Coordinates of C-alpha atoms and ligand atoms in Angstrom, one line a residue:
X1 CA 14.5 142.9 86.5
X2 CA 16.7 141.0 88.7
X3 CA 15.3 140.4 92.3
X4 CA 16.6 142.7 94.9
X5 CA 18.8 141.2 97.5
X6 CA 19.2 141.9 100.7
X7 CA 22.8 143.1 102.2
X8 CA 24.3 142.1 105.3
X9 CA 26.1 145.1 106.9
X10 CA 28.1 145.2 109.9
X11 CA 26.6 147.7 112.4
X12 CA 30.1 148.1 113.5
X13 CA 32.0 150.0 110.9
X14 CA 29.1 149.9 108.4
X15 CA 30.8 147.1 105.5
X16 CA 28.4 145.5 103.4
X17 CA 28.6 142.2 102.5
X18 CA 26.7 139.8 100.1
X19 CA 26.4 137.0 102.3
X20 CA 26.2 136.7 106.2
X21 CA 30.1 136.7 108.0
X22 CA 31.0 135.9 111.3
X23 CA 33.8 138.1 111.4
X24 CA 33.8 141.3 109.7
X25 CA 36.6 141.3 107.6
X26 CA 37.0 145.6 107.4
X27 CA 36.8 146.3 111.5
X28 CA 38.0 143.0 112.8
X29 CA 34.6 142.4 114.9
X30 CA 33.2 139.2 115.3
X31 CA 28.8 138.6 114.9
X32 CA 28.2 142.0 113.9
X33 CA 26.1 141.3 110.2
X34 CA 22.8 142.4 110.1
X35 CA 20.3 141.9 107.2
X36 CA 18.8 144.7 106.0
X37 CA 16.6 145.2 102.7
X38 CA 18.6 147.2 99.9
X39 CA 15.6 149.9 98.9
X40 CA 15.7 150.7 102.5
X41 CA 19.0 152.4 102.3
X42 CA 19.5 156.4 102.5
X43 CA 18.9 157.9 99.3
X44 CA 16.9 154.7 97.8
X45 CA 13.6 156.5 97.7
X46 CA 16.0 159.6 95.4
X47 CA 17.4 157.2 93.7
X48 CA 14.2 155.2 92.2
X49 CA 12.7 159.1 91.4
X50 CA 15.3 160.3 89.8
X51 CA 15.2 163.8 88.3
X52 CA 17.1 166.7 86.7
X53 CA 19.9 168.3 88.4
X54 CA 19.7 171.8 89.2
X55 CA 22.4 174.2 88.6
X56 CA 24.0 175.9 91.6
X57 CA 26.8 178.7 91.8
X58 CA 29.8 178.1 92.6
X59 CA 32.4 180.7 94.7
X60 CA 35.8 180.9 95.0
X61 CA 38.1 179.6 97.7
X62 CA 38.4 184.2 99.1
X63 CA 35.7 186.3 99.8
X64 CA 33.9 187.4 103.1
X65 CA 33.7 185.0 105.7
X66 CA 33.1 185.6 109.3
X67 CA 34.8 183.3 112.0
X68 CA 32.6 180.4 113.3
X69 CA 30.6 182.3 116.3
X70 CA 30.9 180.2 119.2
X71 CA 28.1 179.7 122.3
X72 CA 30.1 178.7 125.4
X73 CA 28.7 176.4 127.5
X74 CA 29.7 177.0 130.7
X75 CA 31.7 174.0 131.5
X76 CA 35.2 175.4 130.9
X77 CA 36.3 171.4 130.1
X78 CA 33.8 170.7 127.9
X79 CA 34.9 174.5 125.8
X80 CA 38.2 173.0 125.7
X81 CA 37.3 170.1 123.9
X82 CA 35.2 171.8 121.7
X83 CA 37.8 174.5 120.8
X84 CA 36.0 177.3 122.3
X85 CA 32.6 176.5 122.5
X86 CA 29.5 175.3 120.7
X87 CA 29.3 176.5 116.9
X88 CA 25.7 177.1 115.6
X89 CA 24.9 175.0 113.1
X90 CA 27.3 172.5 113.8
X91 CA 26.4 168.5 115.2
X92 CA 29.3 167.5 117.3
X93 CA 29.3 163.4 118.2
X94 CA 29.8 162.4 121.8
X95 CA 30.3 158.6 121.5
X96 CA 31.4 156.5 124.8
X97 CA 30.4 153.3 126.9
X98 CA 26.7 152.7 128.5
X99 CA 26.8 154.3 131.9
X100 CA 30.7 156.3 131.9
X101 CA 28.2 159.7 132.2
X102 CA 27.6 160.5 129.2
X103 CA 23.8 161.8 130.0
X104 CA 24.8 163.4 132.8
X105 CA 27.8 165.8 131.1
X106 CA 25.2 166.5 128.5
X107 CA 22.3 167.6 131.1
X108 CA 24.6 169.5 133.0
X109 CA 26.0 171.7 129.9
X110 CA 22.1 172.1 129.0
X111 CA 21.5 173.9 132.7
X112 CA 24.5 176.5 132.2
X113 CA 23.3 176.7 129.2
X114 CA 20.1 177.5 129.8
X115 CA 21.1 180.0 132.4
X116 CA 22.6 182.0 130.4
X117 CA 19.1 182.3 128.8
X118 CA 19.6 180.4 125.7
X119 CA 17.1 177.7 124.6
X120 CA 18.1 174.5 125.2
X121 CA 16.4 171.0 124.3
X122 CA 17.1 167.4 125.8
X123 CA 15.2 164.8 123.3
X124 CA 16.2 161.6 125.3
X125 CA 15.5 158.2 123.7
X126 CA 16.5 155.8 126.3
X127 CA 14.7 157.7 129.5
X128 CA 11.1 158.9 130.7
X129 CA 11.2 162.6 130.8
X130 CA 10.7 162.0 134.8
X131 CA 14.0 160.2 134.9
X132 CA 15.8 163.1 133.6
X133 CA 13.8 165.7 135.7
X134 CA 14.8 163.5 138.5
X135 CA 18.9 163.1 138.1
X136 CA 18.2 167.1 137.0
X137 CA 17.4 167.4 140.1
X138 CA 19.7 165.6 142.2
X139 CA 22.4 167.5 140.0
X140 CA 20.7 170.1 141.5
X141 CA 20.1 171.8 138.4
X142 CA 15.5 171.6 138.2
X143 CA 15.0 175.2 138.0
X144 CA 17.5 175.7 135.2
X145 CA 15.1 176.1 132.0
X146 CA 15.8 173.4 130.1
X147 CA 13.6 171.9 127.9
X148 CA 13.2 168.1 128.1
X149 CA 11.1 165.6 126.0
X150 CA 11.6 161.8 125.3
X151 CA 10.5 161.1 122.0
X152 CA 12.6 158.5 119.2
X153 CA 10.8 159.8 116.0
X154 CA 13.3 162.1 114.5
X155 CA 10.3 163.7 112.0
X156 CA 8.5 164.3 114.8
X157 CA 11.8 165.8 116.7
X158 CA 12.3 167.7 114.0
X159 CA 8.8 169.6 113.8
X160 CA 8.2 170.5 117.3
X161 CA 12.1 172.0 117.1
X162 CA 11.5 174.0 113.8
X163 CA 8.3 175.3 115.4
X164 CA 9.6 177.5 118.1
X165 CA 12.5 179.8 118.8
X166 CA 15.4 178.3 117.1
X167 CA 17.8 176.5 120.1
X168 CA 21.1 177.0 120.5
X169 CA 21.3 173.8 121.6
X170 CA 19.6 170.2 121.3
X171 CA 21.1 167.3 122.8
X172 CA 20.0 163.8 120.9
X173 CA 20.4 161.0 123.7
X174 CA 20.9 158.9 122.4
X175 CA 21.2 158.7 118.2
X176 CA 20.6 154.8 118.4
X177 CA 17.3 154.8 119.7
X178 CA 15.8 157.5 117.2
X179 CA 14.5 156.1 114.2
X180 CA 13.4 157.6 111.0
X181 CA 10.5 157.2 108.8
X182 CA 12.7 157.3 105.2
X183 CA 14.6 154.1 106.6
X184 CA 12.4 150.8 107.1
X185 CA 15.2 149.2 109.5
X186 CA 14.5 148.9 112.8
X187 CA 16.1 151.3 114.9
X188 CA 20.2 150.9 115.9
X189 CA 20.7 149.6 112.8
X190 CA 23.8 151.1 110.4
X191 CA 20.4 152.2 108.0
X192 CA 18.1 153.9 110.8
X193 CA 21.4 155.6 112.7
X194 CA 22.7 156.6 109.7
X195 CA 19.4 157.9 108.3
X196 CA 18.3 159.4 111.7
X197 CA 21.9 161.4 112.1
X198 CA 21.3 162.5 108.1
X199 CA 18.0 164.3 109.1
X200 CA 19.4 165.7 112.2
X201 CA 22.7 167.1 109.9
X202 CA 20.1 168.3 108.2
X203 CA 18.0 170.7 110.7
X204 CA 21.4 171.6 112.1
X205 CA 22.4 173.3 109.1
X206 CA 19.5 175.2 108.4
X207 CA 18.4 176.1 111.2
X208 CA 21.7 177.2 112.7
X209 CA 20.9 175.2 116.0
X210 CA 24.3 173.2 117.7
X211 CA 22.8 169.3 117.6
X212 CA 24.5 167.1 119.9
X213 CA 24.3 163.4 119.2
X214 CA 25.0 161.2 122.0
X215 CA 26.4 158.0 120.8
X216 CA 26.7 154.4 122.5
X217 CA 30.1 152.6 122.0
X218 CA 29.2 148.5 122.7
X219 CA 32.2 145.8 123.1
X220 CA 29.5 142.9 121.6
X221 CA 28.4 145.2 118.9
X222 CA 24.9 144.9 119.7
X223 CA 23.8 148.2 118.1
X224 CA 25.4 150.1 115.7
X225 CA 28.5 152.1 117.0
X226 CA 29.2 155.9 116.6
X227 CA 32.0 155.0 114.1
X228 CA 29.1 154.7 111.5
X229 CA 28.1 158.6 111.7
X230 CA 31.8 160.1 112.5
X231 CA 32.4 161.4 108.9
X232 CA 29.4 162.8 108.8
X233 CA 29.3 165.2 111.9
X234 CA 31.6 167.9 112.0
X235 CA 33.6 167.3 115.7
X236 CA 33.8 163.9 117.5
X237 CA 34.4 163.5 121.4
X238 CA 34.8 160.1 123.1
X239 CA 34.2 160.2 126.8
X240 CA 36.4 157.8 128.2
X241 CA 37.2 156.1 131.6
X242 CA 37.0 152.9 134.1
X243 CA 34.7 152.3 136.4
X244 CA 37.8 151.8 139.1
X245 CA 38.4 155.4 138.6
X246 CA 36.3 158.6 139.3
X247 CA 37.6 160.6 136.9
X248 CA 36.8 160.8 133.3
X249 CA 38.1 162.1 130.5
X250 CA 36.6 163.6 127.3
X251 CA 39.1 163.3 124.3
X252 CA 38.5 165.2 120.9
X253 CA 38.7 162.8 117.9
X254 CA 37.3 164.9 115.0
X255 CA 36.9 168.8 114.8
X256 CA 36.2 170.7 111.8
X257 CA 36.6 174.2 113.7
X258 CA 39.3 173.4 115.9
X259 CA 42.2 171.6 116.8
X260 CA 42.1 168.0 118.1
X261 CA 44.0 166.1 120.6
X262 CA 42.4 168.2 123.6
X263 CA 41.1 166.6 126.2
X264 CA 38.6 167.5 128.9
X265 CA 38.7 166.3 132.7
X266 CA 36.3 165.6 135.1
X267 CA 35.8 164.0 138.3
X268 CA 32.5 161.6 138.7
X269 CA 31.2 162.9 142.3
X270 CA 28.1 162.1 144.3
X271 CA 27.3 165.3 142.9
X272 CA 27.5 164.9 139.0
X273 CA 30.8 165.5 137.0
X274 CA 33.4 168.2 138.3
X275 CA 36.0 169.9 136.3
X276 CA 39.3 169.6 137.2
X277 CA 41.4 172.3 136.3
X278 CA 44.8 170.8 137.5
X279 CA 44.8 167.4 135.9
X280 CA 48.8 166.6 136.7
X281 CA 47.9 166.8 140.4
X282 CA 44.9 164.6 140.0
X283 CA 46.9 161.8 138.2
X284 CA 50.1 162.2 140.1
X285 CA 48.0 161.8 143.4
X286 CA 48.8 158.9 146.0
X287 CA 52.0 158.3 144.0
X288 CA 54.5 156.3 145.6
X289 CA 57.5 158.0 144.2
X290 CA 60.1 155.9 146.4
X291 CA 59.3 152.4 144.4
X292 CA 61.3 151.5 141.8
X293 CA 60.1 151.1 138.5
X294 CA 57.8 154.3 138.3
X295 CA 58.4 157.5 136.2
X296 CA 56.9 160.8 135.6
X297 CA 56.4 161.6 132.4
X298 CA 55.8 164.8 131.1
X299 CA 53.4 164.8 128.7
X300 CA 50.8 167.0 126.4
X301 CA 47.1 167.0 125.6
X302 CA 46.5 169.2 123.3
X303 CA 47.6 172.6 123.9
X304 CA 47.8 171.4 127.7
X305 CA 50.9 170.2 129.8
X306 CA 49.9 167.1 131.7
X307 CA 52.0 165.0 134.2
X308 CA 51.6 161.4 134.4
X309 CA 53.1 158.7 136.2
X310 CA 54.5 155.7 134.0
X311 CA 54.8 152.2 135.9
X312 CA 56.8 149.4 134.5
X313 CA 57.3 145.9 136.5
X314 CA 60.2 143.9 135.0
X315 CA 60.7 140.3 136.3
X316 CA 62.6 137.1 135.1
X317 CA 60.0 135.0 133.5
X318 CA 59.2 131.5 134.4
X319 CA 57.8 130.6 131.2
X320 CA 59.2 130.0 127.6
X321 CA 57.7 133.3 125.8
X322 CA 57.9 136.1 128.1
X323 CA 54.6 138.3 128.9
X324 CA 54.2 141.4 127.6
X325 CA 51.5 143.6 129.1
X326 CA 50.4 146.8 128.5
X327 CA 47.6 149.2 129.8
X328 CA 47.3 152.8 128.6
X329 CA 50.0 152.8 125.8
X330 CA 50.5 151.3 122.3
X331 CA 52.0 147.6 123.0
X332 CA 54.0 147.8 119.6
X333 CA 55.5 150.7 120.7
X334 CA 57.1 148.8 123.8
X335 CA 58.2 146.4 121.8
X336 CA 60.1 148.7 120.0
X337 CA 61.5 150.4 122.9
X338 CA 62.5 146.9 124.4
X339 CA 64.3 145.9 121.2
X340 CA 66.0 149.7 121.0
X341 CA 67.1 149.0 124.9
X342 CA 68.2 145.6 124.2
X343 CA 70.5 146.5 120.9
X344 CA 71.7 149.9 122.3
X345 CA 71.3 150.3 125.8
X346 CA 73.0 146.5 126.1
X347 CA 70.7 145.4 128.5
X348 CA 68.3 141.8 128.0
X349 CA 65.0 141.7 128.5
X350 CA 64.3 138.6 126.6
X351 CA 63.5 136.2 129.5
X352 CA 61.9 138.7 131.2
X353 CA 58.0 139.5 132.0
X354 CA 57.3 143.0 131.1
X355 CA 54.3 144.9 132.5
X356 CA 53.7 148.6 131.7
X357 CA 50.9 150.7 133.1
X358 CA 50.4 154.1 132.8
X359 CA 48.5 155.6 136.5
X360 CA 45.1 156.3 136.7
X361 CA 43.7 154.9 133.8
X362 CA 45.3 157.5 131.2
X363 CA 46.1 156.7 127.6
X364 CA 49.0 157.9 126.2
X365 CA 49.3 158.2 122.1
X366 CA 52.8 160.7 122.6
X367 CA 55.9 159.1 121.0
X368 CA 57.6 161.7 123.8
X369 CA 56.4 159.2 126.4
X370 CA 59.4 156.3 125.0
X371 CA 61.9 158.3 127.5
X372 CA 59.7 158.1 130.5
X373 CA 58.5 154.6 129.4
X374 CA 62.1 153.6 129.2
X375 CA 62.9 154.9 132.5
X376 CA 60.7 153.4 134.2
X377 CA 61.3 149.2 132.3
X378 CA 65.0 149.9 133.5
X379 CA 64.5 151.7 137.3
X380 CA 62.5 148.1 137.4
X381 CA 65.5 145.9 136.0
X382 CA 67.9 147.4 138.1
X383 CA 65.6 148.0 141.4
X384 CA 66.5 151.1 141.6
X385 CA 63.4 153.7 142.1
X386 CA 64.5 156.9 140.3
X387 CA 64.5 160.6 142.2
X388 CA 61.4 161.7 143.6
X389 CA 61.7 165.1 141.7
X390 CA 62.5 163.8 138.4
X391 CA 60.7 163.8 135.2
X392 CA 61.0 162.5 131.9
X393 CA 60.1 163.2 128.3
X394 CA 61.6 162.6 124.6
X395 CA 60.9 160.2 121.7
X396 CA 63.5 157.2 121.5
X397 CA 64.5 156.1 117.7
X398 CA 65.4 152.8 116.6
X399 CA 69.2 154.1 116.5
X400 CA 68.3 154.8 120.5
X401 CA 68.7 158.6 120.0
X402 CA 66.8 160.4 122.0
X403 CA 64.9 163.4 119.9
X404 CA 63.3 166.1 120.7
X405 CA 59.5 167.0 120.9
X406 CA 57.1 169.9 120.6
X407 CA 56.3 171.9 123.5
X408 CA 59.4 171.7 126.0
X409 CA 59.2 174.5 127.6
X410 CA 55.4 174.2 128.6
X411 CA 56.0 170.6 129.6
X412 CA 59.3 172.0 132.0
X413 CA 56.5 174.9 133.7
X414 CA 54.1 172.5 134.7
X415 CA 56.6 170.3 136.4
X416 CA 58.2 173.2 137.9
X417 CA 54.6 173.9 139.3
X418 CA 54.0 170.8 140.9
X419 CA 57.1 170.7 142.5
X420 CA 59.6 169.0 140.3
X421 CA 63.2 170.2 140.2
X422 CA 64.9 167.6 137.3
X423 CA 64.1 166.3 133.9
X424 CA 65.9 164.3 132.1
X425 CA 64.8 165.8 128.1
X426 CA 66.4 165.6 124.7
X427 CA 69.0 168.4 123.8
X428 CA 68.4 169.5 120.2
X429 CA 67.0 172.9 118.1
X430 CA 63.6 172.3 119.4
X431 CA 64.8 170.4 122.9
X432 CA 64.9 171.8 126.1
X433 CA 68.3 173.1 126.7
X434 CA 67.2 176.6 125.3
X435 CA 67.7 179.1 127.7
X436 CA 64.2 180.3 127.3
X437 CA 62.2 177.4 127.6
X438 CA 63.4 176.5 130.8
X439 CA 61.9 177.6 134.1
X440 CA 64.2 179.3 136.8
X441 CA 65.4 176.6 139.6
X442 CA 65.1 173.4 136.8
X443 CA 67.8 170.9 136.6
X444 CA 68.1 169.5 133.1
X445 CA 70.1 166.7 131.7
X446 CA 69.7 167.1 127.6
X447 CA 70.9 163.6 126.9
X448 CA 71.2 162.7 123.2
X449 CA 70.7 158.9 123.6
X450 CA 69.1 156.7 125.3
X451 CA 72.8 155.1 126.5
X452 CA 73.2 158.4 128.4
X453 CA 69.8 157.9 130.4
X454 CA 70.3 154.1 130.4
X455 CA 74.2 154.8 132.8
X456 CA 73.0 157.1 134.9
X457 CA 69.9 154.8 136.1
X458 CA 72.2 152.0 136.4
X459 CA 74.2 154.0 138.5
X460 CA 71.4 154.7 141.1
X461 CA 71.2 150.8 141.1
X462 CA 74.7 150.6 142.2
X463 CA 74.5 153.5 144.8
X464 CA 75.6 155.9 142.7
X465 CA 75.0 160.1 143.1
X466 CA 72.3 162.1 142.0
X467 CA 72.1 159.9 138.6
X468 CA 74.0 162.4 136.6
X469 CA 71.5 165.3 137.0
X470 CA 73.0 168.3 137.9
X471 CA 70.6 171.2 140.2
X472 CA 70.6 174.3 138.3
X473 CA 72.2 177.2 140.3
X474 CA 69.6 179.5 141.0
Ligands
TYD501 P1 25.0 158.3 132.8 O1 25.2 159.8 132.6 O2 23.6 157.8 132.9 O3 25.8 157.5 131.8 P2 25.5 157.3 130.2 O4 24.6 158.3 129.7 O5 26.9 157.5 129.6 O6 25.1 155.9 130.0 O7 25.8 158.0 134.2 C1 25.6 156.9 134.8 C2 26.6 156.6 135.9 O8 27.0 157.8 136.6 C3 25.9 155.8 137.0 O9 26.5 154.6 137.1 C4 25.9 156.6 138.2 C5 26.9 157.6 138.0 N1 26.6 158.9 138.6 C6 27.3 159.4 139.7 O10 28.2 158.8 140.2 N2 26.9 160.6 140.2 C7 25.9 161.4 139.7 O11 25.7 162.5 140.2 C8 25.2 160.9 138.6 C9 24.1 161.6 138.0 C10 25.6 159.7 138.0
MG502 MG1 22.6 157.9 129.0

């Protein structure tokens, strides 16, 4: 028998390789190989045992099935994200940088949850039980009946939870520091996460208890990331957020019982995390609305309307390759919008530094942001800062035309409820020039290219009127 080998894996994305790599070749991360001994894999101790299969019945695609019952936490943001609360049986991943509050989200659903007289456990790996008590209690949450153990031994985890009440809910924090028995990796390795998350899947599904699994994300790739358990859980959250900013925002990756794309807001106070119901005026706050350069764009997370300033700072470049930076949107997506405004809208950006920011720390992914985006690169060119009541959404093709996007009519409401009075949208079947869609008192110019939006922004450069957008009568 040949001599077993050991495999280098990177505790990044989880790619195997023969030999040790600097760079991972699969995720693009650099130092992240790890030896680990082959038999020690998941499944290795099956796999050396192996017996008959047994036969199983199989069912058909109709027949009775009930919707997925859903526990609601308590934390309205959190159920958003979710799609409606907690399912039972069900092991959602919260994945998300050391210290952005992941811990303290998780304690605080446990306490509403709690309250409402479910049974909740917090198994943390990373703090004394007395540290949690003691942020429990400056959350001022200590008489909420949560019950709180740190232990890293996932056999033992599961035991002393199988021998009680079933909870509804157990929160894992965090699943890099549990380690399991059937693995001989030490723990935060791709073998010991993996195998620990298996066993957790596992006592999820039969015992019908909601396992939360609180995952680190790490730049250096110190310990293995999240990404290495995401297709085995059934919903993924990242919680997300700078330290520069106070809010932070919890954004639904994966969800097998709901839709994705939702995102949850909260505020970090002195206090613990806040929800924030009204996201738009939380990101459109201390704007400067009378600098050129900067436009609203309104956008969607989710099934939510959310408003979001767009800040562009075009200058003629002193160096041979113009910069091009970007923060909160994809960069190959401005260089398609500059090449679009360059070869239809006739204006040159080549020799120019671009910088692009989108307020407060957001990320867009919405092609409909290109309109806003391109607002804003040519209110910059011309110096020109664009009305104060104006916003601006629509996906820009390489032809330049401007095409219309999902939702318009919830996008127009919620800048009619902050106070806006214009957009500047495409026109089109699904656009916003139907009558319906478009909230009483709302100016609307439905351009059809981006020449259209391009003119009148020049024209508030040169002085001109009310850049083409007409008020609505009434
Ligand atoms: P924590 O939940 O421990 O982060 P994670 O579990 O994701 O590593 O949050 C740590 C940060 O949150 C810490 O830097 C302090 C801050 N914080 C507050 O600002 N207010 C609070 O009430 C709490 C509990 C934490
Ligand atoms: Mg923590």
């Amino acid at each position: 028998m040949a001599k077993a080998r050991s495999n280098f894996i990177c505790q990044a994305c989880g790619a195997i390789s023969p030999r040790w790599q600097g760079k991972c070749e699969a995720c693009g991360e650099w130092n992240t190989f790890v030896e680990e001994a082959p038999a020690s894999g998941i499944g290795a101790a099956a796999a050396r045992g192996a017996k008959k299969g047994r036969i199983f019945a199989l069912e058909g695609l109709s027949g009775e099935s009930q919707p997925a019952p859903r526990i609601l936490s308590g934390l309205a943001e959190l159920d958003r994200v979710t799609g409606g609360g907690f399912v039972p049986g069900s092991v959602l991943l919260i994945g998300g940088e050391p210290g952005i509050g992941k811990s303290t989200l998780l304690i605080q659903a446990c306490a509403a949850l709690a309250r409402k007289g479910e049974r909740v456990v917090y198994i943390s790996g990373e703090e004394a039980a007395a540290q949690v008590r003691l942020r429990a209690e400056r959350l001022g949450l200590a008489d909420a009946a949560v019950e709180l153990a740190a232990e890293t031994s996932v056999e033992d985890i599961i035991a002393t939870l199988s021998a009680g009440r079933t909870p509804a809910l157990v929160v894992i924090d965090s699943i890099q520091t549990m380690w399991t028995d059937t693995a001989d990796a030490t723990a935060g390795t791709v073998t010991q996460v993996r195998g620990a998350a298996q066993a957790l899947i596992r006592f999820a599904k039969l015992s019908g208890a909601c396992v939360i699994l609180v995952g680190h994300v790490t730049k250096d790739g110190q310990i293995a990331g999240p990404r290495v358990v995401e297709h085995m859980v059934d919903a993924v959250a990242s919680f997300e957020g700078d330290g520069s900013h106070h809010f932070r925002i919890l954004r639904n990756v994966k969800n097998r019982f709901g839709p994705t794309d939702e995102i949850g807001v909260f505020e970090m106070t002195g206090g613990g995390l806040a929800e924030v119901a009204n996201p738009s005026a939380l990101f459109l706050a201390g704007r400067d609305g009378s600098a050129a350069g900067a436009a609203v764009f309104a956008g969607m997370e989710g099934t939510r309307p959310v408003l979001v300033e767009i800040q562009a700072l075009v200058a003629p470049s002193a160096l041979g390759t113009p910069r091009r930076a970007v923060v909160g949107w994809d960069p190959s997506r401005l260089s398609m919008l500059v090449a679009v405004l360059e070869a239809h809208g006739r204006i040159k950006l080549g020799q120019h530094d671009i910088y692009l920011n989108v307020a407060g720390g957001m990320k867009i992914t919405e092609p409909a942001a290109d309109l806003a985006a391109a607002a804003a690169l040519v209110s910059s060119l011309v110096g020109a800062a664009l009305p104060q009541d104006m916003v601006f959404f629509g996906e820009v093709g390489l032809s330049g035309a401007v095409r219309p996007v999902p939702h318009a009519g919830l996008r127009l409401k919620e800048a009619s409820k902050l106070g806006f009075s214009r957009a500047v949208a495409p026109q089109g079947p699904q656009g916003a020039d139907s009558k319906s869609e478009k909230p009483n008192g709302m100016g609307l110019n439905a351009i059809r290219h981006i020449g259209e939006a391009i003119a009148d922004i020049a024209a508030l450069g040169r002085g001109g009127a009310s850049g083409g957008v007409k008020r609505a009568a009434g």
